[in-house]
JSON list of C-alpha atoms in Angstrom, two decimals:
[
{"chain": "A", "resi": 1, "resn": "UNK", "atom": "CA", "xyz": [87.39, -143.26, 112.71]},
{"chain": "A", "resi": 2, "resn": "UNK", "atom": "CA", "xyz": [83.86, -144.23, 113.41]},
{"chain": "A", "resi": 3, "resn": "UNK", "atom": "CA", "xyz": [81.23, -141.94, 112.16]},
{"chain": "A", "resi": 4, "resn": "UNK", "atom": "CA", "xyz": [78.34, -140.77, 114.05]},
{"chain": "A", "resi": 5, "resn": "UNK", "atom": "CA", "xyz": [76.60, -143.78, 115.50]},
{"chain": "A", "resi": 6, "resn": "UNK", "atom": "CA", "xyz": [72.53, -144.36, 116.04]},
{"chain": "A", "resi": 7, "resn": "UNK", "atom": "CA", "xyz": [70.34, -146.65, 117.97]},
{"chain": "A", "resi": 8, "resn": "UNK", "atom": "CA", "xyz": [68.57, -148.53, 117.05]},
{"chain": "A", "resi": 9, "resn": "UNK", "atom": "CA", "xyz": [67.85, -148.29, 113.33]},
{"chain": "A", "resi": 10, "resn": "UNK", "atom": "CA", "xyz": [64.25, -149.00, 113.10]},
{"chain": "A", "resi": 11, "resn": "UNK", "atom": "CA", "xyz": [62.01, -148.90, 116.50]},
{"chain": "A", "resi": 12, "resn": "UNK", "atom": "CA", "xyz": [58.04, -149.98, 116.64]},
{"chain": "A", "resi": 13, "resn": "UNK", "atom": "CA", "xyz": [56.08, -148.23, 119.23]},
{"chain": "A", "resi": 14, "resn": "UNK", "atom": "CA", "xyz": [52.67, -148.61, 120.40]},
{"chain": "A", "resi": 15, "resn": "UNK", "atom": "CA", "xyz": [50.88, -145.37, 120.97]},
{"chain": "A", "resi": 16, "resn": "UNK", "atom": "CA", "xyz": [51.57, -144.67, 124.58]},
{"chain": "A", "resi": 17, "resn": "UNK", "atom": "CA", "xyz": [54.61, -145.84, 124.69]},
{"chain": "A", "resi": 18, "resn": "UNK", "atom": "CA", "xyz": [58.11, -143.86, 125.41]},
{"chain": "A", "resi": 19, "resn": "UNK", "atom": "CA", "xyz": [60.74, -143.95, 122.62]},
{"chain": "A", "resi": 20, "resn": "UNK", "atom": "CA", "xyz": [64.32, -143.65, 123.34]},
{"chain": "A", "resi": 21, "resn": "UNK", "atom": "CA", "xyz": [67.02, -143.13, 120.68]},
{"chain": "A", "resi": 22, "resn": "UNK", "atom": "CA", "xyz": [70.39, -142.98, 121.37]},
{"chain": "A", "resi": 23, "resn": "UNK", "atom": "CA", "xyz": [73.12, -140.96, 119.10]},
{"chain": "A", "resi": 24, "resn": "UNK", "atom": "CA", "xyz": [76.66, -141.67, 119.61]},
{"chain": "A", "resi": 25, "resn": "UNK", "atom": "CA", "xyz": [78.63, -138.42, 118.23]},
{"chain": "A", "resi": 26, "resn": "UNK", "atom": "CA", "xyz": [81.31, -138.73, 116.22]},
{"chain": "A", "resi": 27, "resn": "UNK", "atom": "CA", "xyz": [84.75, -138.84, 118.04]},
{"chain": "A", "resi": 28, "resn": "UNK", "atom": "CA", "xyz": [86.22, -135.73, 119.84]},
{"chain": "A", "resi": 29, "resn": "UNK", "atom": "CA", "xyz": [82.86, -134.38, 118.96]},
{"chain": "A", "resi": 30, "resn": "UNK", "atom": "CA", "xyz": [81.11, -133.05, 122.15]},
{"chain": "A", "resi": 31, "resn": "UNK", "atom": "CA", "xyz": [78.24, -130.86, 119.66]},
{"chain": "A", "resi": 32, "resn": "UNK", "atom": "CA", "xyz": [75.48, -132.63, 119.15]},
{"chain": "A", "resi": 33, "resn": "UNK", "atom": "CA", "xyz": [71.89, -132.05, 117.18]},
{"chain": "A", "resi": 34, "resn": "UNK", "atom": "CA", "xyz": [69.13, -133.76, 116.27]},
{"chain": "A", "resi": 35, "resn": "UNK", "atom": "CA", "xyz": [66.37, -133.47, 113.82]},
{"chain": "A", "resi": 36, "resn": "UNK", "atom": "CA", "xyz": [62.98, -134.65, 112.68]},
{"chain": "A", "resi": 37, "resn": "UNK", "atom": "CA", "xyz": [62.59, -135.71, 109.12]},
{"chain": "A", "resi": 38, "resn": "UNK", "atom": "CA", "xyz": [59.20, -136.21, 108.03]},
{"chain": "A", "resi": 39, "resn": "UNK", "atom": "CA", "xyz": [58.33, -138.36, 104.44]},
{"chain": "A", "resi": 40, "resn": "UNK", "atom": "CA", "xyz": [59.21, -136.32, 101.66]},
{"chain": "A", "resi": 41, "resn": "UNK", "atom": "CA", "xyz": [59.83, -132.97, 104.20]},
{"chain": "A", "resi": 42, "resn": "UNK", "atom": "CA", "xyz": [63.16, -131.50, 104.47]},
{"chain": "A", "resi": 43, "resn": "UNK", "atom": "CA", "xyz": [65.13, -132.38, 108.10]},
{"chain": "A", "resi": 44, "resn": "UNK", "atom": "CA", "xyz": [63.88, -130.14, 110.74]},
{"chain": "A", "resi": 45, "resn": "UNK", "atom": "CA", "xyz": [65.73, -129.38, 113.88]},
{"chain": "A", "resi": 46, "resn": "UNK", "atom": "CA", "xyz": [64.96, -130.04, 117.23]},
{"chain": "A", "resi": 47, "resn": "UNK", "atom": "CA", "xyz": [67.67, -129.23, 119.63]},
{"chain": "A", "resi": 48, "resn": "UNK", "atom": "CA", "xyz": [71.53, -128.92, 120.09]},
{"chain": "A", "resi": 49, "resn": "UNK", "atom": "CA", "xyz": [73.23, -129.95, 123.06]},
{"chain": "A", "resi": 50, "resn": "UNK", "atom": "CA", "xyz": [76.75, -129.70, 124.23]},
{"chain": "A", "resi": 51, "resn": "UNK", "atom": "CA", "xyz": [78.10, -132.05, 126.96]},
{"chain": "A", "resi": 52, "resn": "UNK", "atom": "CA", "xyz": [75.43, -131.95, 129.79]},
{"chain": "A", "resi": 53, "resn": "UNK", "atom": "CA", "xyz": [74.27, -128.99, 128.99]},
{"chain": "A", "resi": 54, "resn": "UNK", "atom": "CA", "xyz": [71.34, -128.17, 126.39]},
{"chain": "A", "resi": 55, "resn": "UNK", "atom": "CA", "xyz": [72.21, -125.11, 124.41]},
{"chain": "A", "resi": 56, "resn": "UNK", "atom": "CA", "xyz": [69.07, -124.91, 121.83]},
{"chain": "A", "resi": 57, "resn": "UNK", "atom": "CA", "xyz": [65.67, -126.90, 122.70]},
{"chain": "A", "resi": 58, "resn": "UNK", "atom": "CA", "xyz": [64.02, -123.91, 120.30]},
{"chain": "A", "resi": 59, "resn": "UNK", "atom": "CA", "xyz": [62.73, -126.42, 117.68]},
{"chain": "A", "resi": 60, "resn": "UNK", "atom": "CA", "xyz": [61.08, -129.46, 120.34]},
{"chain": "A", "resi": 61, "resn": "UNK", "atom": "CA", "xyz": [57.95, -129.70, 121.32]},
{"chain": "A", "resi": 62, "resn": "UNK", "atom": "CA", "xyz": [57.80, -128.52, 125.04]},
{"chain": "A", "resi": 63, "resn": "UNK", "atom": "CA", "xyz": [55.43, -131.74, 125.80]},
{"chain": "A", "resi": 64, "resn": "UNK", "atom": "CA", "xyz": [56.71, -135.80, 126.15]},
{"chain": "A", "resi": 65, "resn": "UNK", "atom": "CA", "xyz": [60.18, -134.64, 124.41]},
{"chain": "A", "resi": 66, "resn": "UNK", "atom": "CA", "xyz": [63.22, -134.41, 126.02]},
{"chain": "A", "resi": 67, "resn": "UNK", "atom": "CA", "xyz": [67.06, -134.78, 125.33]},
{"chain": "A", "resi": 68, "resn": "UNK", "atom": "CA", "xyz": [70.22, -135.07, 127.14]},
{"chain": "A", "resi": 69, "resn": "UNK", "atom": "CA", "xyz": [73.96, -135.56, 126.32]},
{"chain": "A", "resi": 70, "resn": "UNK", "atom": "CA", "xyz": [75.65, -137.10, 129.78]},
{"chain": "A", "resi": 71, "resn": "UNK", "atom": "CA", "xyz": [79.54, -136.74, 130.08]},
{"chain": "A", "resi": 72, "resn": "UNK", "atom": "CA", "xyz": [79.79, -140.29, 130.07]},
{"chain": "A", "resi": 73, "resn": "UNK", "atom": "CA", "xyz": [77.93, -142.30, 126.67]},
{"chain": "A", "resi": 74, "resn": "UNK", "atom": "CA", "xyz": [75.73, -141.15, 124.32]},
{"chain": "A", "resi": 75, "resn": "UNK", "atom": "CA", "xyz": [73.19, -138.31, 123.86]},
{"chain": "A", "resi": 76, "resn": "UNK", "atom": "CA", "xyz": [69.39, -139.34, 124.33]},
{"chain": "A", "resi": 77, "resn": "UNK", "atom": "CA", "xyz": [65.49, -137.94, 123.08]},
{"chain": "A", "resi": 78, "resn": "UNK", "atom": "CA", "xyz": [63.21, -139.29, 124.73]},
{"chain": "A", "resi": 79, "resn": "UNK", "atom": "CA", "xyz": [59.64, -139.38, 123.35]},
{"chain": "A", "resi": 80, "resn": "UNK", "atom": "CA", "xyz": [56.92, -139.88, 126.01]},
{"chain": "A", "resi": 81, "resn": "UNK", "atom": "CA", "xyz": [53.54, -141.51, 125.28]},
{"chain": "A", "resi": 82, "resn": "UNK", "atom": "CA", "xyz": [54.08, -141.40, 121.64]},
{"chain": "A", "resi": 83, "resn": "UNK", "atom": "CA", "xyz": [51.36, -140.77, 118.90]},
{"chain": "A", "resi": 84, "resn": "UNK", "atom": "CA", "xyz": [51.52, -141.78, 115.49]},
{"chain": "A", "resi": 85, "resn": "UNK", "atom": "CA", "xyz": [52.66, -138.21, 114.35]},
{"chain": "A", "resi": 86, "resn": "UNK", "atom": "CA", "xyz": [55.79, -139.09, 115.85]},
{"chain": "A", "resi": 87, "resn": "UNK", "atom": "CA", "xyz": [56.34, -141.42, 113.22]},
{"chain": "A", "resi": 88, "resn": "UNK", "atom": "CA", "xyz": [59.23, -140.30, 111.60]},
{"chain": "A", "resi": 89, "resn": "UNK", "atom": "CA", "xyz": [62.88, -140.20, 110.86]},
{"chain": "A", "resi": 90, "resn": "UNK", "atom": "CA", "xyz": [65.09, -138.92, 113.89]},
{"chain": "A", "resi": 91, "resn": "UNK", "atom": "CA", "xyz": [68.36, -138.05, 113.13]},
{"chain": "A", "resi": 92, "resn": "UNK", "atom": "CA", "xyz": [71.25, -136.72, 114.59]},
{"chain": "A", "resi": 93, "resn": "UNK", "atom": "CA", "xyz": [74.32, -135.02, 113.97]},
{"chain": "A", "resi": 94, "resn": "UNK", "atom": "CA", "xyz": [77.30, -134.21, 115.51]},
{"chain": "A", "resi": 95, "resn": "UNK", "atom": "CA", "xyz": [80.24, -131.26, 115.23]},
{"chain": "A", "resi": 96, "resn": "UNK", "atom": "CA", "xyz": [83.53, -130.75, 116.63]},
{"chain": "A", "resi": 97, "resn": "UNK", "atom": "CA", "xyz": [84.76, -127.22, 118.88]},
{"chain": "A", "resi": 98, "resn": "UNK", "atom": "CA", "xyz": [86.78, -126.22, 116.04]},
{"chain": "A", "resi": 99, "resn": "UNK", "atom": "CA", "xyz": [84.45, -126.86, 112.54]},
{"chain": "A", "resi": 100, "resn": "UNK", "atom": "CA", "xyz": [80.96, -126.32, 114.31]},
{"chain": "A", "resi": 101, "resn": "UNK", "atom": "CA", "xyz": [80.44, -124.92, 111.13]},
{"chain": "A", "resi": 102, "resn": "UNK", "atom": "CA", "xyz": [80.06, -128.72, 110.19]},
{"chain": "A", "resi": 103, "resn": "UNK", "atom": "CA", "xyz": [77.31, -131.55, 110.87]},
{"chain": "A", "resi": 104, "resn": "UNK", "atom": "CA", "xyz": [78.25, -134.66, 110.42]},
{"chain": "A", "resi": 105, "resn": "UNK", "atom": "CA", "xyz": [74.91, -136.83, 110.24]},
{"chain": "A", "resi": 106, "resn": "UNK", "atom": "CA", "xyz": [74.12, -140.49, 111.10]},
{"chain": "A", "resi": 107, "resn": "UNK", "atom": "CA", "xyz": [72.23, -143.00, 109.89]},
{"chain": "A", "resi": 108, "resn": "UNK", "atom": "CA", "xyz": [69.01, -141.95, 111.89]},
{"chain": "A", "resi": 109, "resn": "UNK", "atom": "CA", "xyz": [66.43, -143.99, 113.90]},
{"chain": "A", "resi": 110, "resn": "UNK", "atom": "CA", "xyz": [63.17, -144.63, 112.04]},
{"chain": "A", "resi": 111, "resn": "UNK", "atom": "CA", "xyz": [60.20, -144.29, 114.40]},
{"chain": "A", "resi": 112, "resn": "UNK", "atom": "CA", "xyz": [56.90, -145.73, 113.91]},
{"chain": "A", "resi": 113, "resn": "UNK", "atom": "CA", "xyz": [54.14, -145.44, 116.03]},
{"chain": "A", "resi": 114, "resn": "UNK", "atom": "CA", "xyz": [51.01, -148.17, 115.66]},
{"chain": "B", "resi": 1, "resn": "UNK", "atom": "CA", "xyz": [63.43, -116.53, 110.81]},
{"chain": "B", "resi": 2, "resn": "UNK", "atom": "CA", "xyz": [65.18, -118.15, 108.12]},
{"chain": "B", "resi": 3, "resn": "UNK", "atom": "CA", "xyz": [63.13, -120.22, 105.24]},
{"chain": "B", "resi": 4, "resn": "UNK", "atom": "CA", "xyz": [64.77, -121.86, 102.63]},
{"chain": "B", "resi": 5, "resn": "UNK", "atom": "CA", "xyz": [63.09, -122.53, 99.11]},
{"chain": "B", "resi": 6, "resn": "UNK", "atom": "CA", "xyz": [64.55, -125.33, 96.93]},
{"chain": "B", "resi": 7, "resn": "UNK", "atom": "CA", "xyz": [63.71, -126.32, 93.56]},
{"chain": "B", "resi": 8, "resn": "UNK", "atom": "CA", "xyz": [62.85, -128.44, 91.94]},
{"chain": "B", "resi": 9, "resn": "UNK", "atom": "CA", "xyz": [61.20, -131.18, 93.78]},
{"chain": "B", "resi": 10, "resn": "UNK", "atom": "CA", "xyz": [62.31, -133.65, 90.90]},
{"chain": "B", "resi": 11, "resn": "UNK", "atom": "CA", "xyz": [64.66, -133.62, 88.08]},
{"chain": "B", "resi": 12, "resn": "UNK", "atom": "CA", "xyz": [65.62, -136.21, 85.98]},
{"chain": "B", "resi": 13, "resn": "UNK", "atom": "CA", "xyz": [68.46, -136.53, 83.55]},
{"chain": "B", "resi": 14, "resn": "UNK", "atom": "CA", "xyz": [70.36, -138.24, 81.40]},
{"chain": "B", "resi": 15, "resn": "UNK", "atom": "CA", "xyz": [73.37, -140.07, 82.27]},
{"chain": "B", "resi": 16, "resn": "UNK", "atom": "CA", "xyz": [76.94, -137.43, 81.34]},
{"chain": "B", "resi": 17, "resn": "UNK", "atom": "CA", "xyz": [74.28, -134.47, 81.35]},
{"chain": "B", "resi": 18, "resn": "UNK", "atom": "CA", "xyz": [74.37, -131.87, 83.81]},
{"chain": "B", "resi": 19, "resn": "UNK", "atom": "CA", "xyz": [71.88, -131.21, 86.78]},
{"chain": "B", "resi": 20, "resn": "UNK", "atom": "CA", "xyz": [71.58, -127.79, 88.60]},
{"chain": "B", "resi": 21, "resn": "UNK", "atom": "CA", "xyz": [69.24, -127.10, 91.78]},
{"chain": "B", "resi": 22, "resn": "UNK", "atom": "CA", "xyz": [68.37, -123.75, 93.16]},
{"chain": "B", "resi": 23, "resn": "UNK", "atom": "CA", "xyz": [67.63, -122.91, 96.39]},
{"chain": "B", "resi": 24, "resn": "UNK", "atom": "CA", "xyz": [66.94, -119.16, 97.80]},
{"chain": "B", "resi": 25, "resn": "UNK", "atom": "CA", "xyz": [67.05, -118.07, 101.20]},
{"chain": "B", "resi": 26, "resn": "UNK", "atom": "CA", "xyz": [65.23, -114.91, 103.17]},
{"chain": "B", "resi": 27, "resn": "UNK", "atom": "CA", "xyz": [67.59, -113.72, 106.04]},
{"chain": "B", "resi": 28, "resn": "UNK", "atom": "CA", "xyz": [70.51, -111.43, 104.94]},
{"chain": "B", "resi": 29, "resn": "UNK", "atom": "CA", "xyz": [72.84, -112.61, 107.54]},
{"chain": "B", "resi": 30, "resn": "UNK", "atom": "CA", "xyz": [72.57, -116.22, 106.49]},
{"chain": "B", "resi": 31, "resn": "UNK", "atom": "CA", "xyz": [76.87, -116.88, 106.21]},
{"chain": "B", "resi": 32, "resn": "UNK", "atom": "CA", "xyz": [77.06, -120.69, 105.39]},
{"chain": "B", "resi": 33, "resn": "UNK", "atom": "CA", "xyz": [75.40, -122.42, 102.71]},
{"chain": "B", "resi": 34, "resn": "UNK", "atom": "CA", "xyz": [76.02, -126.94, 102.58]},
{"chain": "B", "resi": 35, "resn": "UNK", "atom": "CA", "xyz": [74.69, -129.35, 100.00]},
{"chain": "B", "resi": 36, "resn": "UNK", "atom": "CA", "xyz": [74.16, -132.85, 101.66]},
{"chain": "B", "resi": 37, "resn": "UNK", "atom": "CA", "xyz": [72.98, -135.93, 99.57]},
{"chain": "B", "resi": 38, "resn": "UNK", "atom": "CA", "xyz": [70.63, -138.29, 100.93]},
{"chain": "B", "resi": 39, "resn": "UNK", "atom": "CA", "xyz": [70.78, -141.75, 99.69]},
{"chain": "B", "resi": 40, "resn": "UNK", "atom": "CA", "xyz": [67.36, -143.95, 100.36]},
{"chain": "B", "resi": 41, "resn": "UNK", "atom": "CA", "xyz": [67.70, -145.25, 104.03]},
{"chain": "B", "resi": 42, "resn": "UNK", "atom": "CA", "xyz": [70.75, -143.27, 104.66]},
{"chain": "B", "resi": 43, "resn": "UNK", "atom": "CA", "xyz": [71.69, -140.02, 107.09]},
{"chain": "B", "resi": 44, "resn": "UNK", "atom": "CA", "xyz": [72.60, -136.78, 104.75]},
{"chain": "B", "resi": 45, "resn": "UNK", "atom": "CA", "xyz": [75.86, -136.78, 103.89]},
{"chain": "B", "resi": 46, "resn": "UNK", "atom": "CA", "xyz": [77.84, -133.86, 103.56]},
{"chain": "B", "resi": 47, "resn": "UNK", "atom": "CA", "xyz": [79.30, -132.90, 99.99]},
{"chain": "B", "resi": 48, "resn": "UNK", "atom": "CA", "xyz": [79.82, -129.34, 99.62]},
{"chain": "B", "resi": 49, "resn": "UNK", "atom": "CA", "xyz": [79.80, -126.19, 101.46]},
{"chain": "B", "resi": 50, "resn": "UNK", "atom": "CA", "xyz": [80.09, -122.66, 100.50]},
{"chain": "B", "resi": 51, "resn": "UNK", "atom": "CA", "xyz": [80.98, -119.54, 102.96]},
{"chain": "B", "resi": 52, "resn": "UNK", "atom": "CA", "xyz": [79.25, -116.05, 102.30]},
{"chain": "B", "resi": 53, "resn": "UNK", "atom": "CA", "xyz": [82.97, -114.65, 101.51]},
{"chain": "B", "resi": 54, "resn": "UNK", "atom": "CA", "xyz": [83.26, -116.81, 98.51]},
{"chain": "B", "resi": 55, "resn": "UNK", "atom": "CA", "xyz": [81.34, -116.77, 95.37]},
{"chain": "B", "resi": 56, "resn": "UNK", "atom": "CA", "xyz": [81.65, -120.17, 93.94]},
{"chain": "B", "resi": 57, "resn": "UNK", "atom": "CA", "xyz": [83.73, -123.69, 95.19]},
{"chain": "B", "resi": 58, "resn": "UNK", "atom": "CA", "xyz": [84.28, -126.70, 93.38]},
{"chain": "B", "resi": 59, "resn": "UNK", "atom": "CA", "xyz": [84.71, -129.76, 93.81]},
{"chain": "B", "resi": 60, "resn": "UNK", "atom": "CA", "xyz": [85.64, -132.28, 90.75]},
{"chain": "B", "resi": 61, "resn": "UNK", "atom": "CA", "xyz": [82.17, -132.51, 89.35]},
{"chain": "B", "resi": 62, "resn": "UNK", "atom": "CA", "xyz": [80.13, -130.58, 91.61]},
{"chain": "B", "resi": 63, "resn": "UNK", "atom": "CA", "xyz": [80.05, -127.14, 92.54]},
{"chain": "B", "resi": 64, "resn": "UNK", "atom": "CA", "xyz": [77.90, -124.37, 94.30]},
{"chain": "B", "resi": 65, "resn": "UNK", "atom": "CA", "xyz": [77.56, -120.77, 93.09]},
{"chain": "B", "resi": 66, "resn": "UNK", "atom": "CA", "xyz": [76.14, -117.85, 95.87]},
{"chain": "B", "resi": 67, "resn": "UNK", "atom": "CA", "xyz": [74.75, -114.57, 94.99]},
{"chain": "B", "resi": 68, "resn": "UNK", "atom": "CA", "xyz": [74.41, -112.96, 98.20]},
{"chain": "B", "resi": 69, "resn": "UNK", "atom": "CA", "xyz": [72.53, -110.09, 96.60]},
{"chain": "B", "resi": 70, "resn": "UNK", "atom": "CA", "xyz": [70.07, -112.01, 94.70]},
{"chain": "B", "resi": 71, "resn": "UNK", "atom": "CA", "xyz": [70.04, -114.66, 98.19]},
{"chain": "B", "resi": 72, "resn": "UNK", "atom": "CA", "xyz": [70.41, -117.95, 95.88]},
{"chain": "B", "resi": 73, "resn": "UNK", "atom": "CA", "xyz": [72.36, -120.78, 95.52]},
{"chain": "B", "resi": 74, "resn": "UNK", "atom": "CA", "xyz": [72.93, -123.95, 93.50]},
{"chain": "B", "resi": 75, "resn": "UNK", "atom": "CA", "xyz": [74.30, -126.80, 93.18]},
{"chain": "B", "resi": 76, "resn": "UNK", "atom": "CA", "xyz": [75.96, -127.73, 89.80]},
{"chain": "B", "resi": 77, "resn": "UNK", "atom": "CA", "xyz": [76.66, -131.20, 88.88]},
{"chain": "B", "resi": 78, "resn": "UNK", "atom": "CA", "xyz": [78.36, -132.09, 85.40]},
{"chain": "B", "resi": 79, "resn": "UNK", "atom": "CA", "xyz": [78.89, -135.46, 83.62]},
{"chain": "B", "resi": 80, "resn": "UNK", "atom": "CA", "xyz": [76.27, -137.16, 86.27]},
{"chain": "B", "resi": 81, "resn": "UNK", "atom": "CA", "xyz": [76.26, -141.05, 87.07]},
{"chain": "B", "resi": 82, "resn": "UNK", "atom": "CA", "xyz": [73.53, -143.18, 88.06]},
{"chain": "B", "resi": 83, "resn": "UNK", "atom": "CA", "xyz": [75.35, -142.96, 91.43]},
{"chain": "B", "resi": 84, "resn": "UNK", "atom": "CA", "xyz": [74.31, -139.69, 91.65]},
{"chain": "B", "resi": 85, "resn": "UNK", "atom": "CA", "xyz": [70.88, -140.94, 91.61]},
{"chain": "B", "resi": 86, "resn": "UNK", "atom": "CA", "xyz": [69.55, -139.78, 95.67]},
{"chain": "B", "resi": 87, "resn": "UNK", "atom": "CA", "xyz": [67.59, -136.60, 97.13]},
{"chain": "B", "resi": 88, "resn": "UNK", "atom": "CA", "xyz": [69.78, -133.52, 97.39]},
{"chain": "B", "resi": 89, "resn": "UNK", "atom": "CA", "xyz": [69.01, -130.71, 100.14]},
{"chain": "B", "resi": 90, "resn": "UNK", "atom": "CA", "xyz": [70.14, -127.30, 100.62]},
{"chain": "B", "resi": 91, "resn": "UNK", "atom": "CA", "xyz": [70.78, -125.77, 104.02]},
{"chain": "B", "resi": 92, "resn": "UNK", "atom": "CA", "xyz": [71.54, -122.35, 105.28]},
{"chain": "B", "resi": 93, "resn": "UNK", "atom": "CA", "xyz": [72.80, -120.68, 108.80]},
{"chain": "B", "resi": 94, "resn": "UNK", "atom": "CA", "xyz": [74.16, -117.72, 110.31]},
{"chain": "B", "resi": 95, "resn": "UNK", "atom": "CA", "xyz": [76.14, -116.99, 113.38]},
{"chain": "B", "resi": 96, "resn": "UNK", "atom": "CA", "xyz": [74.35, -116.90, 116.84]},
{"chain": "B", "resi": 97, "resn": "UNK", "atom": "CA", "xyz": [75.22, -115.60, 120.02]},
{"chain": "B", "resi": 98, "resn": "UNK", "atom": "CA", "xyz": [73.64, -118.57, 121.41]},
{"chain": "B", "resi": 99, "resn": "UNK", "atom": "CA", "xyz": [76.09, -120.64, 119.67]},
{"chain": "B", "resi": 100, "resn": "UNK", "atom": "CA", "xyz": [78.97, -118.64, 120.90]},
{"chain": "B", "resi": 101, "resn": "UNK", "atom": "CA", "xyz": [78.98, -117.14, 117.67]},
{"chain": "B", "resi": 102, "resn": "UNK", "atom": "CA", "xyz": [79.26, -120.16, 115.74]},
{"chain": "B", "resi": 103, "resn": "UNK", "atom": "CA", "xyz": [76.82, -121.33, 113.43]},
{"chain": "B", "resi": 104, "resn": "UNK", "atom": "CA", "xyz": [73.43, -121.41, 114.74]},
{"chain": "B", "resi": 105, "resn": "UNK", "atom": "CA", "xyz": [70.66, -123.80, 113.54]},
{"chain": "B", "resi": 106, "resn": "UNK", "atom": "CA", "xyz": [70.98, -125.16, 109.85]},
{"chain": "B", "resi": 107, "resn": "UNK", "atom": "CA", "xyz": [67.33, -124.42, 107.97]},
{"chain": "B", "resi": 108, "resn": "UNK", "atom": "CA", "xyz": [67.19, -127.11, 105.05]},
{"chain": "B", "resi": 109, "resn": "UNK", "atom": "CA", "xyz": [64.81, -126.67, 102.21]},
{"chain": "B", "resi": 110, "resn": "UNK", "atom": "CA", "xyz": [62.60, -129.63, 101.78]},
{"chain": "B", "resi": 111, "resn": "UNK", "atom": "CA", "xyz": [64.89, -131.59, 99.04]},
{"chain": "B", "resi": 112, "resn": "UNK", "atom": "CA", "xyz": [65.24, -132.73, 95.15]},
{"chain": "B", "resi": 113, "resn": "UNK", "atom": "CA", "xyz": [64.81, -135.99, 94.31]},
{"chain": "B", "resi": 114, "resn": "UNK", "atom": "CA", "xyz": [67.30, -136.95, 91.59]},
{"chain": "B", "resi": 115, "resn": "UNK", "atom": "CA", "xyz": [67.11, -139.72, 88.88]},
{"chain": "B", "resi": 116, "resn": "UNK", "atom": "CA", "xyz": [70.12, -140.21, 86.69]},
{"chain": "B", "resi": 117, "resn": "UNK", "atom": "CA", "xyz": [68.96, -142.63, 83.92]},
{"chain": "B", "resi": 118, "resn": "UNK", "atom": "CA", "xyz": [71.65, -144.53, 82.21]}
]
């Protein structure tokens, strides 16, 4: 059984540029949340969606961020015109109906911005 | 809202010592408490949780004590290895509506960096 799945690992952006990482959830997971881990900072959060439908955006920026979780392949945040303080770790995690208690993290996507 | 205060930042030990981190949280209704470890390029990993209605679980060499009444919790973790060796952080949630009642957002403190020296 696969764990939860991110893409890619590593990603080099120019400032300006859009960012999109892509979390596969773990399977017969449909809970998925992603946060924002900063060097030597704790992992903040940033949103929670459930199948097409977002259910918490409280901790993203309202500006160039976005996030989506289709029925069909994998959940999405999308940074617009990125800056370097977007240069970070971006990780997600995923939960099933019945433990949402539990997160199940990936590997994260490590953003840099140039 | 929530915060979550861990300590200490560092701690190094021994090899087959013991190594305890504290964390304290601020909201009352704060029900679930997991440990995750981080290893260096790695997503946190999951290795203990405890629920508000229990004061201590263990698990082989690690374990986590709450006091609900004091709002801490640790993490214990006896006859360490150098594969303990990775940053440890502390997380807390309660139930929200918004959730359906489930757990709502997971507030992490901001880590402890571990070095097991053999």
């Amino acid at each position: 059984n696969a764990g939860v799945m991110q893409n890619p690992r590593h990603l080099v952006r120019r400032r300006g540029q859009e960012a999109r990482l892509r979390c596969s959830p773990m399977k017969g997971h449909s809970h998925v949340y992603w946060y924002r881990q900063l060097p030597e900072e704790g992992l903040k959060f940033m949103v929670y969606l459930q199948k097409e439908n977002i259910i918490d955006e409280s901790g993203m920026p309202k500006e160039r961020f976005s996030a989506e979780f289709p029925k069909e392949g994998p959940s999405i945040l999308r940074i617009q015109q990125v800056v370097r303080g977007d240069s970070a770790a971006y990780f997600c995690a995923s939960s099933s109906d019945r433990g949402r208690k539990v997160r199940y993290f990936g590997p994260g996507t490590r953003l840099t911005v140039t | 809202g929530e915060n979550v205060e861990q300590h200490p930042s560092t701690l190094s030990v021994q090899e087959g010592d013991s190594a305890v981190i504290k964390c304290t949280y601020s909201d009352s209704a704060s029900n679930y408490f997991p440990w995750y470890k981080q290893e260096l390029g790695k997503g946190p990993q999951l290795i203990i949780d405890i629920r508000s209605n229990v004061g201590e679980k263990k698990d082989q060499r690690i374990a986590v004590t709450l006091n609900k009444t004091a709002k801490h919790f640790s993490l214990h973790i006896t006859e360490t290895q150098p594969e303990d060796s990775a940053v440890y952080f502390c997380a807390a949630s309660k139930s929200d509506m918004n959730y359906g009642g489930s757990q709502g957002n997971l507030i992490f403190g901001k880590g402890t960096k571990l070095s097991v020296k053999p």
